[in-house]
PDB file of C-alpha atoms in Angstrom:
ATOM      1  CA  MET A   8     -95.731   7.139 -12.141  1.00 42.00           C
ATOM      2  CA  ALA A   9     -96.097   9.034  -9.216  1.00 49.00           C
ATOM      3  CA  THR A  10     -97.589  12.234 -10.483  1.00 65.00           C
ATOM      4  CA  HIS A  11     -99.379  10.467 -13.155  1.00 92.00           C
ATOM      5  CA  ALA A  12    -102.436   8.680  -9.853  1.00 92.00           C
ATOM      6  CA  ARG A  13    -101.951  12.124  -8.664  1.00 94.00           C
ATOM      7  CA  GLU A  14    -103.151  14.252 -11.742  1.00 95.00           C
ATOM      8  CA  ARG A  15    -105.892  10.983 -12.179  1.00 96.00           C
ATOM      9  CA  LEU A  16    -107.402  11.718  -8.476  1.00 96.00           C
ATOM     10  CA  LEU A  17    -107.970  15.296  -8.675  1.00 97.00           C
ATOM     11  CA  ASP A  18    -109.198  14.604 -12.576  1.00 97.00           C
ATOM     12  CA  THR A  19    -112.248  12.609 -11.769  1.00 96.00           C
ATOM     13  CA  ALA A  20    -112.527  14.226  -8.074  1.00 97.00           C
ATOM     14  CA  GLU A  21    -113.634  17.471  -9.738  1.00 97.00           C
ATOM     15  CA  GLU A  22    -115.579  15.599 -12.858  1.00 97.00           C
ATOM     16  CA  LEU A  23    -117.529  13.762  -9.971  1.00 97.00           C
ATOM     17  CA  PHE A  24    -117.715  17.282  -7.108  1.00 97.00           C
ATOM     18  CA  TYR A  25    -118.274  19.078  -9.833  1.00 97.00           C
ATOM     19  CA  ALA A  26    -121.450  16.826 -10.846  1.00 96.00           C
ATOM     20  CA  GLU A  27    -122.940  15.217  -8.693  1.00 96.00           C
ATOM     21  CA  GLY A  28    -121.332  16.908  -5.110  1.00 95.00           C
ATOM     22  CA  ILE A  29    -118.519  17.006  -3.048  1.00 96.00           C
ATOM     23  CA  ARG A  30    -120.732  15.095   0.343  1.00 94.00           C
ATOM     24  CA  ALA A  31    -121.646  12.984  -2.694  1.00 96.00           C
ATOM     25  CA  VAL A  32    -119.153  11.465  -3.698  1.00 97.00           C
ATOM     26  CA  GLY A  33    -116.970   8.940  -0.774  1.00 94.00           C
ATOM     27  CA  ILE A  34    -113.170   7.999  -1.951  1.00 95.00           C
ATOM     28  CA  GLU A  35    -114.874   4.669  -3.025  1.00 95.00           C
ATOM     29  CA  ARG A  36    -116.070   5.958  -5.861  1.00 97.00           C
ATOM     30  CA  ILE A  37    -113.328   8.014  -7.135  1.00 96.00           C
ATOM     31  CA  VAL A  38    -110.749   4.907  -6.133  1.00 96.00           C
ATOM     32  CA  ALA A  39    -112.752   2.945  -8.354  1.00 96.00           C
ATOM     33  CA  GLU A  40    -113.408   5.654 -11.430  1.00 96.00           C
ATOM     34  CA  SER A  41    -109.620   7.485 -11.041  1.00 95.00           C
ATOM     35  CA  GLY A  42    -107.910   3.251 -11.469  1.00 94.00           C
ATOM     36  CA  VAL A  43    -105.480   4.585  -8.281  1.00 94.00           C
ATOM     37  CA  GLY A  44    -105.647   2.127  -5.561  1.00 92.00           C
ATOM     38  CA  ARG A  45    -106.551   3.144  -2.022  1.00 92.00           C
ATOM     39  CA  ALA A  46    -102.955   3.280  -0.236  1.00 92.00           C
ATOM     40  CA  SER A  47    -101.987   5.894  -3.940  1.00 91.00           C
ATOM     41  CA  LEU A  48    -105.057   8.141  -2.582  1.00 92.00           C
ATOM     42  CA  TYR A  49    -103.466   8.067   0.811  1.00 93.00           C
ATOM     43  CA  ARG A  50     -99.707   9.311  -0.282  1.00 93.00           C
ATOM     44  CA  HIS A  51    -101.003  11.568  -2.062  1.00 94.00           C
ATOM     45  CA  PHE A  52    -103.720  12.980  -0.104  1.00 94.00           C
ATOM     46  CA  ALA A  53    -104.316  12.942   3.932  1.00 94.00           C
ATOM     47  CA  GLY A  54    -108.562  12.949   3.013  1.00 93.00           C
ATOM     48  CA  LYS A  55    -111.275  14.356   1.673  1.00 95.00           C
ATOM     49  CA  ASP A  56    -110.608  16.819   2.668  1.00 95.00           C
ATOM     50  CA  GLU A  57    -107.569  17.301   1.442  1.00 96.00           C
ATOM     51  CA  LEU A  58    -109.082  15.954  -2.082  1.00 97.00           C
ATOM     52  CA  VAL A  59    -111.457  19.156  -2.551  1.00 97.00           C
ATOM     53  CA  VAL A  60    -109.110  21.798  -1.129  1.00 97.00           C
ATOM     54  CA  ALA A  61    -106.552  20.402  -3.651  1.00 98.00           C
ATOM     55  CA  VAL A  62    -109.760  20.502  -6.251  1.00 98.00           C
ATOM     56  CA  LEU A  63    -110.517  23.816  -5.628  1.00 98.00           C
ATOM     57  CA  GLN A  64    -107.181  25.057  -5.939  1.00 98.00           C
ATOM     58  CA  ARG A  65    -106.687  22.958  -9.649  1.00 97.00           C
ATOM     59  CA  ARG A  66    -109.905  24.167 -10.947  1.00 97.00           C
ATOM     60  CA  ASP A  67    -109.566  27.731  -9.605  1.00 98.00           C
ATOM     61  CA  GLN A  68    -106.506  28.047 -11.523  1.00 98.00           C
ATOM     62  CA  ALA A  69    -108.291  26.780 -14.937  1.00 97.00           C
ATOM     63  CA  TRP A  70    -110.705  28.904 -13.976  1.00 97.00           C
ATOM     64  CA  ARG A  71    -109.330  32.322 -14.092  1.00 98.00           C
ATOM     65  CA  THR A  72    -106.917  31.481 -16.551  1.00 98.00           C
ATOM     66  CA  TRP A  73    -109.808  30.659 -18.569  1.00 98.00           C
ATOM     67  CA  LEU A  74    -112.193  33.925 -17.902  1.00 98.00           C
ATOM     68  CA  ALA A  75    -108.698  36.121 -18.225  1.00 98.00           C
ATOM     69  CA  GLU A  76    -108.151  34.025 -22.030  1.00 98.00           C
ATOM     70  CA  ARG A  77    -111.428  34.413 -22.710  1.00 98.00           C
ATOM     71  CA  VAL A  78    -112.493  38.396 -21.813  1.00 98.00           C
ATOM     72  CA  GLY A  79    -109.479  38.981 -23.857  1.00 98.00           C
ATOM     73  CA  ALA A  80    -110.487  37.444 -27.550  1.00 98.00           C
ATOM     74  CA  LEU A  81    -113.498  39.062 -26.977  1.00 98.00           C
ATOM     75  CA  GLY A  82    -111.512  42.243 -27.150  1.00 97.00           C
ATOM     76  CA  GLY A  83    -110.650  42.829 -23.510  1.00 97.00           C
ATOM     77  CA  HIS A  84    -113.539  46.014 -22.466  1.00 97.00           C
ATOM     78  CA  PRO A  85    -114.859  44.116 -18.631  1.00 97.00           C
ATOM     79  CA  LEU A  86    -118.693  43.808 -20.299  1.00 98.00           C
ATOM     80  CA  ASP A  87    -117.189  40.355 -21.699  1.00 98.00           C
ATOM     81  CA  ILE A  88    -116.677  38.870 -18.728  1.00 98.00           C
ATOM     82  CA  PHE A  89    -120.742  38.201 -19.384  1.00 98.00           C
ATOM     83  CA  GLU A  90    -120.268  36.758 -23.223  1.00 98.00           C
ATOM     84  CA  ALA A  91    -117.575  34.599 -21.151  1.00 98.00           C
ATOM     85  CA  LEU A  92    -120.068  34.015 -18.567  1.00 98.00           C
ATOM     86  CA  THR A  93    -122.868  33.158 -22.055  1.00 98.00           C
ATOM     87  CA  GLU A  94    -120.013  30.301 -23.403  1.00 97.00           C
ATOM     88  CA  ARG A  95    -119.945  28.957 -20.201  1.00 97.00           C
ATOM     89  CA  PHE A  96    -124.092  28.640 -19.524  1.00 97.00           C
ATOM     90  CA  ALA A  97    -123.963  27.057 -22.832  1.00 97.00           C
ATOM     91  CA  ASN A  98    -122.256  23.976 -22.662  1.00 95.00           C
ATOM     92  CA  PRO A  99    -124.237  20.883 -21.803  1.00 94.00           C
ATOM     93  CA  ASP A 100    -121.847  20.043 -18.918  1.00 94.00           C
ATOM     94  CA  PHE A 101    -122.640  23.641 -16.778  1.00 97.00           C
ATOM     95  CA  ARG A 102    -122.958  22.724 -13.131  1.00 97.00           C
ATOM     96  CA  GLY A 103    -122.788  26.058 -12.021  1.00 97.00           C
ATOM     97  CA  CYS A 104    -120.326  27.108 -10.126  1.00 97.00           C
ATOM     98  CA  ALA A 105    -117.921  24.436  -8.055  1.00 97.00           C
ATOM     99  CA  PHE A 106    -116.830  27.314  -5.752  1.00 97.00           C
ATOM    100  CA  ILE A 107    -120.340  28.574  -5.169  1.00 97.00           C
ATOM    101  CA  ASN A 108    -120.788  24.792  -4.509  1.00 97.00           C
ATOM    102  CA  THR A 109    -119.063  24.367  -1.778  1.00 97.00           C
ATOM    103  CA  MET A 110    -119.734  26.937  -0.305  1.00 96.00           C
ATOM    104  CA  ALA A 111    -123.256  26.319  -0.476  1.00 95.00           C
ATOM    105  CA  GLU A 112    -122.796  22.076   0.436  1.00 94.00           C
ATOM    106  CA  THR A 113    -120.438  22.945   3.533  1.00 91.00           C
ATOM    107  CA  ALA A 114    -121.431  23.887   6.911  1.00 81.00           C
ATOM    108  CA  ASP A 115    -118.506  25.519   8.850  1.00 92.00           C
ATOM    109  CA  THR A 116    -116.976  28.796   7.458  1.00 94.00           C
ATOM    110  CA  ASP A 117    -113.520  27.613   8.881  1.00 95.00           C
ATOM    111  CA  SER A 118    -113.175  24.278   6.367  1.00 96.00           C
ATOM    112  CA  ALA A 119    -110.780  24.423   4.164  1.00 97.00           C
ATOM    113  CA  ALA A 120    -112.468  23.679   1.846  1.00 97.00           C
ATOM    114  CA  TYR A 121    -115.193  26.924   2.323  1.00 97.00           C
ATOM    115  CA  ARG A 122    -111.512  28.448   2.959  1.00 97.00           C
ATOM    116  CA  ALA A 123    -110.981  27.783  -0.236  1.00 98.00           C
ATOM    117  CA  ALA A 124    -113.660  28.119  -2.767  1.00 97.00           C
ATOM    118  CA  ALA A 125    -114.082  32.139  -0.665  1.00 97.00           C
ATOM    119  CA  ALA A 126    -110.041  33.215  -1.647  1.00 98.00           C
ATOM    120  CA  HIS A 127    -111.351  31.956  -5.939  1.00 98.00           C
ATOM    121  CA  LYS A 128    -114.282  34.540  -4.955  1.00 98.00           C
ATOM    122  CA  GLU A 129    -111.654  37.350  -3.910  1.00 98.00           C
ATOM    123  CA  ARG A 130    -109.464  36.509  -6.671  1.00 98.00           C
ATOM    124  CA  VAL A 131    -111.892  37.015  -9.074  1.00 98.00           C
ATOM    125  CA  THR A 132    -113.121  40.132  -7.595  1.00 98.00           C
ATOM    126  CA  SER A 133    -109.224  41.042  -7.554  1.00 98.00           C
ATOM    127  CA  TYR A 134    -109.342  40.157 -11.914  1.00 98.00           C
ATOM    128  CA  VAL A 135    -112.308  42.570 -12.508  1.00 98.00           C
ATOM    129  CA  ALA A 136    -111.131  45.445 -10.399  1.00 98.00           C
ATOM    130  CA  ASP A 137    -108.204  45.197 -12.567  1.00 98.00           C
ATOM    131  CA  LEU A 138    -109.761  44.658 -15.593  1.00 98.00           C
ATOM    132  CA  LEU A 139    -112.273  47.628 -14.544  1.00 97.00           C
ATOM    133  CA  ALA A 140    -109.551  49.839 -13.917  1.00 97.00           C
ATOM    134  CA  GLN A 141    -107.142  49.004 -17.432  1.00 96.00           C
ATOM    135  CA  ASN A 142    -109.974  50.029 -19.060  1.00 95.00           C
ATOM    136  CA  GLY A 143    -110.562  53.367 -17.144  1.00 94.00           C
ATOM    137  CA  CYS A 144    -113.337  52.802 -15.454  1.00 93.00           C
ATOM    138  CA  ALA A 145    -113.356  54.864 -11.212  1.00 89.00           C
ATOM    139  CA  GLU A 146    -113.864  53.524  -8.462  1.00 94.00           C
ATOM    140  CA  PRO A 147    -112.773  48.923  -9.867  1.00 97.00           C
ATOM    141  CA  GLU A 148    -112.991  48.431  -6.544  1.00 97.00           C
ATOM    142  CA  THR A 149    -116.474  48.732  -5.711  1.00 96.00           C
ATOM    143  CA  LEU A 150    -117.617  47.975  -9.259  1.00 97.00           C
ATOM    144  CA  ALA A 151    -115.423  44.796  -8.939  1.00 98.00           C
ATOM    145  CA  ARG A 152    -118.027  43.355  -6.181  1.00 98.00           C
ATOM    146  CA  ARG A 153    -120.760  44.551  -7.871  1.00 97.00           C
ATOM    147  CA  PHE A 154    -119.148  42.938 -11.329  1.00 98.00           C
ATOM    148  CA  VAL A 155    -118.859  39.855  -8.806  1.00 98.00           C
ATOM    149  CA  LEU A 156    -122.311  40.063  -7.391  1.00 98.00           C
ATOM    150  CA  LEU A 157    -124.014  40.064 -10.946  1.00 98.00           C
ATOM    151  CA  MET A 158    -121.670  36.795 -12.584  1.00 98.00           C
ATOM    152  CA  ASP A 159    -122.348  34.764  -9.228  1.00 98.00           C
ATOM    153  CA  GLY A 160    -126.621  35.488  -9.418  1.00 98.00           C
ATOM    154  CA  ALA A 161    -126.077  34.713 -13.316  1.00 98.00           C
ATOM    155  CA  ILE A 162    -124.708  31.628 -12.295  1.00 98.00           C
ATOM    156  CA  VAL A 163    -126.845  30.515 -10.472  1.00 98.00           C
ATOM    157  CA  THR A 164    -130.452  31.784 -12.380  1.00 98.00           C
ATOM    158  CA  ALA A 165    -128.673  30.161 -15.246  1.00 98.00           C
ATOM    159  CA  LEU A 166    -128.025  26.802 -13.583  1.00 97.00           C
ATOM    160  CA  ARG A 167    -131.232  26.879 -12.650  1.00 97.00           C
ATOM    161  CA  GLU A 168    -132.908  27.966 -15.889  1.00 97.00           C
ATOM    162  CA  ARG A 169    -130.828  26.189 -17.888  1.00 96.00           C
ATOM    163  CA  THR A 170    -130.277  29.418 -20.139  1.00 97.00           C
ATOM    164  CA  THR A 171    -127.363  31.881 -20.898  1.00 97.00           C
ATOM    165  CA  VAL A 172    -130.134  35.091 -20.296  1.00 98.00           C
ATOM    166  CA  PRO A 173    -129.095  35.751 -17.177  1.00 98.00           C
ATOM    167  CA  ALA A 174    -125.615  36.434 -18.466  1.00 98.00           C
ATOM    168  CA  THR A 175    -126.605  39.652 -21.154  1.00 98.00           C
ATOM    169  CA  GLU A 176    -129.148  40.317 -18.101  1.00 98.00           C
ATOM    170  CA  ALA A 177    -126.520  41.064 -15.998  1.00 98.00           C
ATOM    171  CA  ARG A 178    -124.043  41.952 -18.900  1.00 98.00           C
ATOM    172  CA  ALA A 179    -127.461  45.533 -19.086  1.00 98.00           C
ATOM    173  CA  VAL A 180    -127.263  46.198 -15.740  1.00 98.00           C
ATOM    174  CA  ALA A 181    -123.269  45.921 -15.759  1.00 98.00           C
ATOM    175  CA  ALA A 182    -123.680  48.680 -18.677  1.00 98.00           C
ATOM    176  CA  ALA A 183    -126.043  51.280 -16.613  1.00 97.00           C
ATOM    177  CA  MET A 184    -123.517  50.948 -13.834  1.00 95.00           C
ATOM    178  CA  LEU A 185    -120.689  51.189 -15.723  1.00 95.00           C
ATOM    179  CA  ALA A 186    -122.815  54.338 -17.340  1.00 94.00           C
ATOM    180  CA  ALA A 187    -123.424  55.393 -14.345  1.00 92.00           C
ATOM    181  CA  ALA A 188    -120.025  55.324 -12.915  1.00 87.00           C
ATOM    182  CA  SER A 189    -118.748  57.617 -15.899  1.00 80.00           C
TER     183      SER A 189
END
């Protein structure tokens, strides 16, 4: 049952960190809401920092899988990224990007949590570059960095404005970039 305890801890921590922030949620609350004992928590994680990194690593994999599946289902064109984001922004539990939120909360750029969040952004950029290359775009690495800039801006703006419109606006800018690059 040890893996079940680990999963409950990760599920609870991910939900609470995303909804309320990493700093706002303490170990006692995670233990209480997960139903897992403190000793069990420390058998799986050396402390809160290690738990945060594990949550981010799991969320990274899930988010990138979701994005690739949604983009594929929408047709596989790079602009479909913004259609997928539109869907995400419409979700009632949307609280921005867990990775941007982590970097904003973490002052220490050398911390494991900050590095895990930054690595996620690098992997997303690689995915976008591959998608652009598969669609015959010139300079996919350069365009990918710009796409991710648009994605991140749309995410933050959607959180601030509580609307899906930023994804549509970012898509229009991305379409113009693709047209100019052709």
